Amino acid sequence: MKETTRLNSATLGRANSRRAVNTAVERGSTVLFENAEMLYNDDVRPTYGTDGLSTQDELRRLLADLEGATESFILPSGLAALTVPLFAFLQAGDELLVVNSCYAPVRRFVETQLKRYGVATRYYDSCLTPEEVLALATPATKMIYVESPGSLTFDIQDIPGIAAAAKARGILTLCDNTYGGGVLFKPLEHGIDLSMQALTKYVGGHSDVLIGSVSTRDKALAATLYKTIKAWGFFTSADESYLATRGIRTLQLRIKLSGDSALKIARWLETRPEVLRVVHPGLESHPGHDVFARDFTGSNGLFMVLFKGDGERQSQAFLNKLKLFGLGFSWGGYESLAVNCEPQVRGRPRLSDEPDPYLAGSSIRFYVGLEDADDLIADIEQALDTFR
């Protein structure tokens, strides 16, 4: 049965759906037991509302199907879904390898929190081969964090290669799969141990929910994740879970339309004289395109453009002329967004003395939503005189 059918069929087994098409929003703290023998039975779940009721169970079921996992856990934000695995599997004296193009809040977390608990972090360049990444590992290295395409710069990594090399060394791998949305890329099928998503983005799809997930095929890893989540008291409400479940039903359609429109706009921008470079992994001009095309079934609506500008001042002037693109962080919703990237790119530590190509010109990250692509092109075109 095709994935789209499994995720959308109203006839497949669902959590306490009764006869309604959608699983109900079931709220509750206290859970009643059938008999006294069940009260302290570790095999019984849920024991309390923080375990989640039928609404959360339905989302976890769908996510496990989407990710190809045996267990999926939901958390109150995408960042929580990234940080909980780090706490769950690392301890004092351990070392973490992180790709340098990572999502900025990950860097903030490891440097302000993990460091306090005695966990060392080292960064590696996204251009390294799997062998070169593993050559950096020491006996203390317990986990490698991968993210491909990289945040803002869209660097591509050989994730299957890194996963295989890490597994051979007994090193866990954690992949941020938010770009793929569980649709365009399946990390667990490529050997990754832990796949997370900020469901806030494409799964939620409507810019009205904060939620994240972590998925795995390993039962021992799942048990450790569950204990950690329960110990920290992370709880995701039924309302957020319901919205994410609803989003999954149209996820495949939305991510394809968003991705197709973005690729059309990116190809048009490549022809413009105001542009230095379009950074989109779906374009043949991207240096990591071959690996991206090998591992991903398509691209999403996110990409960066380097314009022939003088930096942040001109980027801001361009953004202020846009009429259809909202100015705001996040992405994956129905609405198109744009932000300038100079403050974030400038703050990223350099691992070599080579000049940073992303510091040239004026940098804009576009997220293309569900509007008509030609209308969005017209909006960008009317603002391009900023760079003339």
Coordinates of C-alpha atoms in Angstrom, one line a residue, residues 104-326:
A104 CA 21.9 27.9 15.0
P105 CA 19.9 27.0 18.2
V106 CA 21.7 23.6 18.3
R107 CA 25.0 25.4 18.6
R108 CA 23.6 27.6 21.3
F109 CA 22.3 24.5 23.2
V110 CA 25.5 22.5 23.1
E111 CA 27.7 25.5 24.0
T112 CA 25.5 26.8 26.9
Q113 CA 24.0 23.6 28.3
L114 CA 25.8 20.4 27.3
K115 CA 29.1 22.0 28.1
R116 CA 27.9 22.6 31.7
Y117 CA 27.3 18.8 32.0
G118 CA 30.8 17.9 30.8
V119 CA 30.0 17.0 27.2
A120 CA 32.5 18.3 24.7
T121 CA 31.4 19.4 21.2
R122 CA 33.5 19.7 18.0
Y123 CA 32.3 20.9 14.6
Y124 CA 33.2 19.5 11.2
D125 CA 32.9 21.0 7.8
S126 CA 29.9 19.9 5.8
C127 CA 32.1 19.2 2.7
L128 CA 34.0 16.4 4.4
T129 CA 33.6 12.8 3.2
P130 CA 32.3 10.2 5.6
E131 CA 35.8 8.9 6.1
E132 CA 37.0 12.4 6.9
V133 CA 34.2 12.9 9.4
L134 CA 34.9 9.7 11.2
A135 CA 38.7 10.4 11.2
L136 CA 37.8 13.3 13.6
A137 CA 36.1 10.9 16.0
T138 CA 37.9 9.9 19.2
P139 CA 37.2 7.1 21.7
A140 CA 35.0 9.7 23.5
T141 CA 32.8 10.4 20.5
K142 CA 29.4 9.0 21.2
M143 CA 27.2 10.8 18.7
I144 CA 27.3 12.6 15.3
Y145 CA 24.7 15.2 14.5
V146 CA 24.0 15.6 10.7
E147 CA 21.7 18.1 8.9
S148 CA 21.4 18.0 5.2
P149 CA 20.7 20.4 3.5
G150 CA 22.4 22.6 6.0
S151 CA 20.6 25.5 7.7
L152 CA 20.7 28.7 5.6
T153 CA 23.6 27.5 3.4
F154 CA 22.0 24.3 2.1
D155 CA 25.2 22.3 2.2
I156 CA 24.8 18.7 1.3
Q157 CA 26.2 15.8 3.3
D158 CA 26.6 12.1 2.4
I159 CA 24.3 11.0 5.2
P160 CA 24.1 7.3 4.2
G161 CA 27.9 7.2 4.1
I162 CA 28.3 8.9 7.5
A163 CA 25.6 6.7 9.1
A164 CA 27.3 3.5 7.9
A165 CA 30.8 4.6 9.0
A166 CA 29.4 5.7 12.4
K167 CA 27.6 2.4 12.9
A168 CA 30.7 0.5 12.2
R169 CA 32.4 2.5 15.1
G170 CA 29.4 2.1 17.5
I171 CA 28.7 5.9 17.3
L172 CA 25.0 7.0 17.3
T173 CA 23.7 9.4 14.6
L174 CA 21.1 12.0 15.0
C175 CA 19.6 13.6 11.8
D176 CA 17.5 16.8 11.6
N177 CA 15.0 15.7 8.9
T178 CA 12.9 18.9 9.0
Y179 CA 13.8 19.8 5.4
G180 CA 12.7 16.4 4.2
G181 CA 9.5 16.5 6.2
G182 CA 9.5 12.7 6.4
V183 CA 8.5 12.8 2.7
L184 CA 11.5 13.8 0.6
F185 CA 14.0 11.9 2.7
K186 CA 13.8 8.9 5.1
P187 CA 16.9 9.0 7.4
L188 CA 16.1 5.7 9.2
E189 CA 16.1 3.9 5.8
H190 CA 19.6 5.3 5.2
G191 CA 21.1 4.0 8.4
I192 CA 20.5 6.9 10.8
D193 CA 19.7 5.9 14.4
L194 CA 17.5 8.9 15.4
S195 CA 15.5 11.1 13.0
M196 CA 13.9 14.3 14.3
Q197 CA 11.6 16.9 12.8
A198 CA 10.3 20.3 13.7
L199 CA 6.7 19.4 13.0
T200 CA 6.1 23.1 13.4
K201 CA 7.2 23.4 9.7
Y202 CA 5.7 21.2 7.0
V203 CA 3.8 18.7 9.1
G204 CA 1.8 21.5 10.9
G205 CA 1.7 23.4 7.7
H206 CA -0.3 26.4 8.8
S207 CA 2.0 28.4 11.1
D208 CA -0.1 27.8 14.1
V209 CA 1.5 25.0 16.1
L210 CA 4.8 24.4 17.9
I211 CA 5.7 20.7 18.0
G212 CA 8.5 18.3 17.3
S213 CA 9.2 14.6 16.9
V214 CA 12.0 12.0 17.4
S215 CA 11.8 8.6 15.7
T216 CA 13.8 5.4 15.8
R217 CA 13.8 1.8 14.7
D218 CA 15.8 0.6 17.8
K219 CA 13.7 -0.5 20.7
A220 CA 16.5 0.1 23.2
L221 CA 17.0 3.7 22.0
A222 CA 13.2 4.2 22.1
A223 CA 13.1 3.0 25.7
T224 CA 15.8 5.5 26.7
L225 CA 14.1 8.3 24.9
Y226 CA 10.8 7.6 26.6
K227 CA 12.4 7.5 30.1
T228 CA 14.2 10.8 29.3
I229 CA 11.1 12.5 28.0
K230 CA 9.1 11.4 31.0
A231 CA 11.9 12.4 33.5
W232 CA 12.0 15.9 32.1
G233 CA 8.2 16.2 32.0
F234 CA 8.0 17.1 28.3
F235 CA 4.4 17.0 27.3
T236 CA 2.6 17.9 24.1
S237 CA -1.0 18.9 24.3
A238 CA -3.9 17.2 22.5
D239 CA -4.6 20.4 20.6
E240 CA -1.1 20.7 19.1
S241 CA -1.2 16.9 18.4
Y242 CA -4.5 17.2 16.6
L243 CA -3.3 20.0 14.4
A244 CA -0.2 18.1 13.4
T245 CA -2.3 15.0 12.7
R246 CA -4.5 17.1 10.4
G247 CA -1.4 18.5 8.7
I248 CA -0.1 15.1 7.8
R249 CA -3.2 14.3 5.7
T250 CA -2.2 17.0 3.2
L251 CA 1.6 17.0 3.8
Q252 CA 2.5 15.2 0.5
L253 CA 0.4 17.6 -1.6
R254 CA 1.7 20.7 0.1
I255 CA 5.4 19.9 0.1
K256 CA 5.2 19.0 -3.6
L257 CA 3.5 22.2 -4.6
S258 CA 5.8 24.3 -2.5
G259 CA 8.9 22.5 -3.8
D260 CA 7.8 22.7 -7.5
S261 CA 7.0 26.5 -7.2
A262 CA 10.3 27.2 -5.4
L263 CA 12.3 25.4 -8.1
K264 CA 10.5 27.3 -10.8
I265 CA 11.3 30.6 -9.0
A266 CA 14.9 29.6 -8.4
R267 CA 15.5 28.7 -12.1
W268 CA 14.1 32.1 -13.0
L269 CA 16.3 33.9 -10.5
E270 CA 19.4 32.2 -12.0
T271 CA 18.7 34.1 -15.2
R272 CA 18.6 37.5 -13.5
P273 CA 21.5 40.0 -13.9
E274 CA 21.0 41.1 -10.3
V275 CA 21.9 37.7 -8.9
L276 CA 25.3 36.4 -7.9
R277 CA 24.2 32.9 -7.0
V278 CA 21.1 30.9 -6.3
V279 CA 21.7 28.3 -3.5
H280 CA 19.1 25.6 -4.1
P281 CA 20.1 21.9 -3.9
G282 CA 17.6 21.0 -6.6
L283 CA 19.5 23.1 -9.1
E284 CA 22.2 21.4 -11.2
S285 CA 24.4 24.3 -10.4
H286 CA 24.5 23.4 -6.7
P287 CA 27.8 21.7 -5.8
G288 CA 26.0 19.0 -3.8
H289 CA 23.3 18.4 -6.3
D290 CA 24.4 14.8 -7.4
V291 CA 24.3 13.5 -3.8
F292 CA 21.1 15.4 -3.1
A293 CA 19.4 13.9 -6.2
R294 CA 20.6 10.4 -5.1
D295 CA 19.2 10.6 -1.6
F296 CA 16.2 12.9 -1.8
T297 CA 13.0 12.3 -3.9
G298 CA 12.6 16.1 -4.4
S299 CA 13.3 19.5 -2.9
N300 CA 11.1 21.7 -0.7
G301 CA 10.2 25.4 -0.8
L302 CA 13.3 26.8 0.9
F303 CA 16.4 28.3 -0.8
M304 CA 18.8 31.2 -0.6
V305 CA 19.8 33.9 -3.1
L306 CA 22.9 36.0 -3.1
F307 CA 22.2 39.3 -4.8
K308 CA 24.7 41.8 -6.2
G309 CA 24.2 44.1 -3.2
D310 CA 26.3 45.7 -0.5
G311 CA 25.1 43.5 2.3
E312 CA 22.4 43.9 5.0
R313 CA 21.4 47.5 4.2
Q314 CA 20.3 46.6 0.6
S315 CA 18.8 43.3 1.8
Q316 CA 16.5 45.2 4.1
A317 CA 15.6 47.6 1.4
F318 CA 14.7 44.7 -0.9
L319 CA 12.6 42.9 1.8
N320 CA 10.7 46.1 2.5
K321 CA 9.6 46.3 -1.1
L322 CA 8.1 42.8 -1.2
K323 CA 4.3 42.6 -1.0
L324 CA 3.4 38.9 -1.1
F325 CA 6.3 37.5 1.0
G326 CA 5.9 37.9 4.7

